[in-house]
mmCIF file of C-alpha atoms and ligand atoms in Angstrom:
data_model
loop_
_atom_site.group_PDB
_atom_site.id
_atom_site.type_symbol
_atom_site.label_atom_id
_atom_site.label_comp_id
_atom_site.label_asym_id
_atom_site.label_seq_id
_atom_site.Cartn_x
_atom_site.Cartn_y
_atom_site.Cartn_z
ATOM 1 C CA MET A 1 3.056 -12.144 10.432
ATOM 2 C CA ASN A 2 3.345 -10.226 7.062
ATOM 3 C CA ILE A 3 0.368 -8.800 5.275
ATOM 4 C CA ILE A 4 -0.088 -6.791 2.080
ATOM 5 C CA LEU A 5 -2.899 -4.377 1.759
ATOM 6 C CA LEU A 6 -3.831 -3.956 -1.939
ATOM 7 C CA GLY A 7 -6.283 -1.495 -3.465
ATOM 8 C CA PRO A 8 -6.150 1.607 -5.593
ATOM 9 C CA PRO A 9 -5.423 5.130 -4.253
ATOM 10 C CA GLY A 10 -8.260 5.946 -1.663
ATOM 11 C CA ALA A 11 -9.164 2.470 -0.983
ATOM 12 C CA GLY A 12 -8.578 2.765 2.877
ATOM 13 C CA LYS A 13 -5.283 0.897 2.974
ATOM 14 C CA GLY A 14 -3.625 3.445 5.404
ATOM 15 C CA THR A 15 -6.617 3.784 7.601
ATOM 16 C CA GLN A 16 -6.804 0.071 8.131
ATOM 17 C CA ALA A 17 -3.036 -0.471 8.270
ATOM 18 C CA LYS A 18 -2.842 1.797 11.318
ATOM 19 C CA LYS A 19 -5.567 -0.292 13.069
ATOM 20 C CA LEU A 20 -3.656 -3.534 12.382
ATOM 21 C CA GLU A 21 -0.578 -2.028 13.798
ATOM 22 C CA ASP A 22 -2.060 -1.472 16.987
ATOM 23 C CA LYS A 23 -3.961 -4.706 17.206
ATOM 24 C CA TYR A 24 -1.326 -7.137 15.963
ATOM 25 C CA GLY A 25 1.931 -5.527 17.015
ATOM 26 C CA LEU A 26 2.832 -5.344 13.338
ATOM 27 C CA LYS A 27 4.839 -2.458 11.781
ATOM 28 C CA GLN A 28 2.941 -0.523 8.794
ATOM 29 C CA LEU A 29 5.303 0.166 6.100
ATOM 30 C CA SER A 30 3.993 2.667 3.646
ATOM 31 C CA THR A 31 6.215 3.194 0.516
ATOM 32 C CA GLY A 32 4.372 6.437 -0.251
ATOM 33 C CA ASP A 33 5.102 7.856 3.267
ATOM 34 C CA MET A 34 8.722 6.595 2.736
ATOM 35 C CA LEU A 35 9.027 8.535 -0.269
ATOM 36 C CA ARG A 36 7.441 11.624 1.040
ATOM 37 C CA ALA A 37 9.902 11.456 3.977
ATOM 38 C CA GLU A 38 12.844 11.445 1.373
ATOM 39 C CA ILE A 39 11.171 14.463 -0.525
ATOM 40 C CA ALA A 40 10.743 16.416 2.928
ATOM 41 C CA ALA A 41 14.349 15.567 3.820
ATOM 42 C CA GLY A 42 15.652 16.866 0.372
ATOM 43 C CA THR A 43 17.631 13.878 -0.507
ATOM 44 C CA ASP A 44 18.643 13.035 -4.155
ATOM 45 C CA LEU A 45 15.996 10.016 -4.174
ATOM 46 C CA GLY A 46 13.472 12.390 -2.894
ATOM 47 C CA VAL A 47 14.087 15.077 -5.689
ATOM 48 C CA GLN A 48 14.011 12.355 -8.474
ATOM 49 C CA ALA A 49 10.797 10.794 -6.822
ATOM 50 C CA LYS A 50 9.006 14.069 -6.253
ATOM 51 C CA GLN A 51 8.407 14.500 -10.223
ATOM 52 C CA ILE A 52 7.355 11.114 -10.714
ATOM 53 C CA ILE A 53 4.902 11.097 -7.900
ATOM 54 C CA ASP A 54 3.372 14.421 -9.027
ATOM 55 C CA ARG A 55 2.694 13.136 -12.369
ATOM 56 C CA GLY A 56 1.135 9.875 -10.847
ATOM 57 C CA ASP A 57 3.669 7.681 -12.128
ATOM 58 C CA LEU A 58 5.551 4.683 -10.253
ATOM 59 C CA VAL A 59 8.880 5.083 -8.933
ATOM 60 C CA SER A 60 11.184 2.451 -10.294
ATOM 61 C CA ASP A 61 11.049 -0.935 -8.949
ATOM 62 C CA ASP A 62 14.952 -0.938 -8.095
ATOM 63 C CA ILE A 63 14.610 2.009 -5.811
ATOM 64 C CA ILE A 64 11.317 0.733 -4.200
ATOM 65 C CA ILE A 65 12.781 -2.710 -3.533
ATOM 66 C CA GLY A 66 15.958 -1.222 -2.227
ATOM 67 C CA MET A 67 13.978 0.868 0.134
ATOM 68 C CA ILE A 68 12.078 -1.770 1.519
ATOM 69 C CA SER A 69 14.752 -4.524 1.841
ATOM 70 C CA SER A 70 16.774 -2.210 4.077
ATOM 71 C CA ARG A 71 13.798 -0.798 6.017
ATOM 72 C CA THR A 72 12.444 -4.573 6.710
ATOM 73 C CA GLU A 73 15.983 -5.350 8.389
ATOM 74 C CA GLN A 74 15.257 -2.915 11.160
ATOM 75 C CA ASP A 75 14.363 -4.046 14.473
ATOM 76 C CA ASP A 76 10.809 -2.637 14.648
ATOM 77 C CA CYS A 77 9.769 -4.953 11.584
ATOM 78 C CA GLN A 78 10.934 -8.232 13.258
ATOM 79 C CA ASN A 79 7.410 -8.965 14.476
ATOM 80 C CA GLY A 80 5.915 -8.646 11.074
ATOM 81 C CA VAL A 81 4.953 -6.004 8.496
ATOM 82 C CA ILE A 82 1.916 -4.575 7.052
ATOM 83 C CA PHE A 83 2.704 -3.572 3.416
ATOM 84 C CA ASP A 84 0.738 -0.503 2.377
ATOM 85 C CA GLY A 85 1.099 0.602 -1.222
ATOM 86 C CA PHE A 86 3.653 -2.039 -1.855
ATOM 87 C CA PRO A 87 4.094 -4.072 -3.906
ATOM 88 C CA ARG A 88 2.706 -2.294 -6.784
ATOM 89 C CA THR A 89 3.954 -4.201 -9.518
ATOM 90 C CA VAL A 90 4.605 -8.044 -10.400
ATOM 91 C CA ALA A 91 8.249 -7.408 -10.084
ATOM 92 C CA GLN A 92 8.044 -5.917 -6.768
ATOM 93 C CA ALA A 93 5.670 -8.738 -5.616
ATOM 94 C CA GLU A 94 8.291 -11.356 -6.592
ATOM 95 C CA ALA A 95 11.229 -9.464 -5.018
ATOM 96 C CA LEU A 96 9.170 -9.311 -1.749
ATOM 97 C CA GLU A 97 8.661 -13.110 -1.926
ATOM 98 C CA ASN A 98 12.261 -13.800 -2.443
ATOM 99 C CA MET A 99 13.264 -11.263 0.229
ATOM 100 C CA LEU A 100 10.978 -12.917 2.976
ATOM 101 C CA SER A 101 11.871 -16.433 1.974
ATOM 102 C CA ASP A 102 15.717 -15.498 2.329
ATOM 103 C CA LYS A 103 14.739 -14.704 5.808
ATOM 104 C CA GLY A 104 12.481 -17.960 6.427
ATOM 105 C CA GLN A 105 9.454 -15.747 6.311
ATOM 106 C CA ARG A 106 6.540 -15.563 4.053
ATOM 107 C CA ILE A 107 3.600 -13.233 3.124
ATOM 108 C CA ASP A 108 0.636 -14.659 5.331
ATOM 109 C CA ALA A 109 -2.210 -12.750 3.812
ATOM 110 C CA VAL A 110 -2.856 -10.559 0.576
ATOM 111 C CA ILE A 111 -6.070 -8.494 1.492
ATOM 112 C CA GLU A 112 -7.609 -6.777 -1.672
ATOM 113 C CA LEU A 113 -9.808 -3.621 -0.503
ATOM 114 C CA LYS A 114 -12.158 -3.695 -3.503
ATOM 115 C CA VAL A 115 -13.789 -0.242 -4.067
ATOM 116 C CA ASP A 116 -15.665 1.317 -7.018
ATOM 117 C CA GLU A 117 -13.635 4.049 -8.752
ATOM 118 C CA GLU A 118 -16.478 6.573 -8.730
ATOM 119 C CA ALA A 119 -16.320 6.590 -4.974
ATOM 120 C CA LEU A 120 -12.671 7.350 -4.983
ATOM 121 C CA VAL A 121 -12.905 10.671 -6.338
ATOM 122 C CA GLY A 122 -15.439 11.640 -3.764
ATOM 123 C CA ARG A 123 -13.285 10.206 -0.783
ATOM 124 C CA LEU A 124 -10.152 12.155 -2.240
ATOM 125 C CA GLU A 125 -12.300 15.356 -2.121
ATOM 126 C CA ASN A 126 -13.403 14.573 1.420
ATOM 127 C CA ARG A 127 -9.600 13.915 2.272
ATOM 128 C CA ILE A 128 -8.589 17.316 0.829
ATOM 129 C CA ALA A 129 -11.395 19.254 2.527
ATOM 130 C CA GLU A 130 -10.674 17.610 6.049
ATOM 131 C CA MET A 131 -7.032 18.262 5.624
ATOM 132 C CA LYS A 132 -7.456 21.942 4.803
ATOM 133 C CA ALA A 133 -9.998 22.285 7.669
ATOM 134 C CA ALA A 134 -7.401 20.862 10.043
ATOM 135 C CA GLY A 135 -5.006 23.195 8.787
ATOM 136 C CA GLN A 136 -2.651 20.399 7.255
ATOM 137 C CA GLU A 137 -0.831 20.508 4.080
ATOM 138 C CA VAL A 138 -2.523 18.741 1.196
ATOM 139 C CA ARG A 139 -0.283 16.228 -0.812
ATOM 140 C CA SER A 140 0.923 17.626 -4.178
ATOM 141 C CA ASP A 141 -0.466 14.678 -5.873
ATOM 142 C CA ASP A 142 -3.830 14.848 -4.286
ATOM 143 C CA ASN A 143 -5.753 16.633 -7.037
ATOM 144 C CA ALA A 144 -8.497 15.286 -9.375
ATOM 145 C CA GLU A 145 -6.088 15.197 -12.377
ATOM 146 C CA THR A 146 -3.319 13.351 -10.774
ATOM 147 C CA LEU A 147 -5.942 11.084 -9.170
ATOM 148 C CA ARG A 148 -7.288 9.978 -12.561
ATOM 149 C CA HIS A 149 -3.571 9.087 -13.703
ATOM 150 C CA ARG A 150 -3.042 7.279 -10.288
ATOM 151 C CA LEU A 151 -5.984 5.225 -11.043
ATOM 152 C CA ALA A 152 -4.941 4.517 -14.684
ATOM 153 C CA THR A 153 -1.355 3.490 -13.388
ATOM 154 C CA PHE A 154 -3.182 1.241 -10.788
ATOM 155 C CA ARG A 155 -5.199 -0.571 -13.463
ATOM 156 C CA GLU A 156 -2.156 -1.032 -15.803
ATOM 157 C CA GLN A 157 0.669 -1.717 -13.589
ATOM 158 C CA THR A 158 -0.606 -2.869 -10.256
ATOM 159 C CA ALA A 159 -3.738 -4.755 -10.860
ATOM 160 C CA PRO A 160 -1.952 -7.576 -12.442
ATOM 161 C CA ILE A 161 -0.703 -8.510 -9.039
ATOM 162 C CA ILE A 162 -4.160 -9.575 -8.247
ATOM 163 C CA PRO A 163 -4.353 -12.602 -10.328
ATOM 164 C CA PHE A 164 -0.547 -13.094 -9.456
ATOM 165 C CA PHE A 165 -1.482 -13.629 -5.855
ATOM 166 C CA ALA A 166 -4.953 -15.257 -6.650
ATOM 167 C CA ASP A 167 -3.249 -17.981 -8.682
ATOM 168 C CA LYS A 168 -1.070 -18.852 -5.581
ATOM 169 C CA ASP A 169 -4.419 -18.897 -3.518
ATOM 170 C CA MET A 170 -3.120 -16.104 -1.401
ATOM 171 C CA LEU A 171 -5.568 -13.289 -2.212
ATOM 172 C CA ARG A 172 -8.546 -12.436 -0.043
ATOM 173 C CA THR A 173 -11.074 -9.767 -1.191
ATOM 174 C CA VAL A 174 -12.605 -7.398 1.198
ATOM 175 C CA ASP A 175 -15.620 -5.091 0.370
ATOM 176 C CA GLY A 176 -13.916 -1.587 0.827
ATOM 177 C CA MET A 177 -17.144 0.085 0.213
ATOM 178 C CA GLN A 178 -18.413 -0.733 3.750
ATOM 179 C CA ALA A 179 -18.242 1.492 6.899
ATOM 180 C CA ILE A 180 -14.479 1.630 8.241
ATOM 181 C CA ASP A 181 -15.501 -0.651 11.167
ATOM 182 C CA ALA A 182 -17.074 -3.289 8.877
ATOM 183 C CA VAL A 183 -14.036 -3.396 6.675
ATOM 184 C CA GLU A 184 -12.049 -3.643 9.909
ATOM 185 C CA ALA A 185 -14.013 -6.740 10.858
ATOM 186 C CA ALA A 186 -13.780 -8.423 7.529
ATOM 187 C CA ILE A 187 -9.904 -7.822 7.504
ATOM 188 C CA ASP A 188 -9.773 -9.294 11.012
ATOM 189 C CA ALA A 189 -11.594 -12.513 9.843
ATOM 190 C CA VAL A 190 -9.048 -12.907 7.011
ATOM 191 C CA ILE A 191 -6.081 -12.401 9.658
ATOM 192 C CA ASP A 192 -7.713 -15.143 11.992
ATOM 193 C CA GLU A 193 -7.971 -17.385 9.117
ATOM 194 C CA ALA A 194 -4.326 -16.965 8.104
ATOM 195 C CA LYS A 195 -3.263 -17.359 11.782
ATOM 196 C CA THR A 196 -5.045 -20.859 11.977
ATOM 197 C CA ALA A 197 -3.662 -21.930 8.693
ATOM 198 C CA SER A 198 -0.011 -21.172 9.754
HETATM 199 P P1 LIG B 1 -2.148 6.213 -2.722
HETATM 200 O O1 LIG B 1 -2.905 7.083 -1.986
HETATM 201 O O2 LIG B 1 -1.941 6.766 -4.168
HETATM 202 O O3 LIG B 1 -2.140 4.904 -2.511
HETATM 203 P P2 LIG B 1 0.718 6.452 -1.682
HETATM 204 O O4 LIG B 1 1.107 7.232 -0.783
HETATM 205 O O5 LIG B 1 0.865 4.901 -1.529
HETATM 206 O O6 LIG B 1 -0.603 6.890 -2.331
HETATM 207 O O7 LIG B 1 1.769 6.613 -3.026
HETATM 208 C C1 LIG B 1 2.090 7.929 -3.589
HETATM 209 C C2 LIG B 1 2.911 7.748 -4.878
HETATM 210 O O8 LIG B 1 4.288 7.325 -4.415
HETATM 211 C C3 LIG B 1 2.460 6.762 -6.016
HETATM 212 O O9 LIG B 1 1.578 7.556 -6.740
HETATM 213 C C4 LIG B 1 3.587 6.526 -6.577
HETATM 214 O O10 LIG B 1 4.251 7.653 -7.422
HETATM 215 C C5 LIG B 1 4.764 6.457 -5.221
HETATM 216 N N1 LIG B 1 4.826 5.167 -4.959
HETATM 217 C C6 LIG B 1 4.471 4.614 -3.616
HETATM 218 N N2 LIG B 1 4.515 3.294 -3.459
HETATM 219 C C7 LIG B 1 5.220 2.929 -4.806
HETATM 220 C C8 LIG B 1 5.688 1.762 -5.015
HETATM 221 N N3 LIG B 1 5.495 0.619 -4.287
HETATM 222 N N4 LIG B 1 6.164 1.578 -6.140
HETATM 223 C C9 LIG B 1 6.421 2.568 -7.014
HETATM 224 N N5 LIG B 1 5.890 3.770 -6.598
HETATM 225 C C10 LIG B 1 5.346 3.986 -5.537
#
């Protein structure tokens, strides 16, 4: 089973993806985490990506598609994947569909976490405070100014994939403003529906 979690920065995709990994034996692939690993390892890709990420822009489709395509070949992805933060453009969505259909697979559910933008700034501030309190390093793109740019990037480049999947009747929307457990229950219901349909 392959699932896409879709939503603006701070919508709760990572939190929910982790829960799905445990429950359904799927592998969470976060392109953001993969890029941050490249940065930490100091690879050429990481050096290029850091500047783009720190501005709140998107890394090029070619790089992202290449990264996902080789990652999904690995053994731990064979049971299915939760895509978190990918696709972020219509070109990435099309590439993913082609990639999966070449392997005789498909996207089983696209789950949009809907949240209001006002709340996202507050959530980000909490995330920063929690990380600092826990002595963890705060992401260099986690600040109010970059977040505003990341939200604008989402609206301009990522939001068009919502009608792209809705037109194919693949999109299910969950209210991401609810408590974490309630969001989880709503996502479970969507996945149960997708399982029955397959
Ligand atoms: P967020 O909390 O904003 O959802 P992510 O960890 O998913 O953060 O992504 C952080 C940054 O990494 C993005 O702002 C973008 O610059 C880059 N990035 C992550 N995934 C993609 C992608 N699929 N396509 C292009 N850029 C990406």
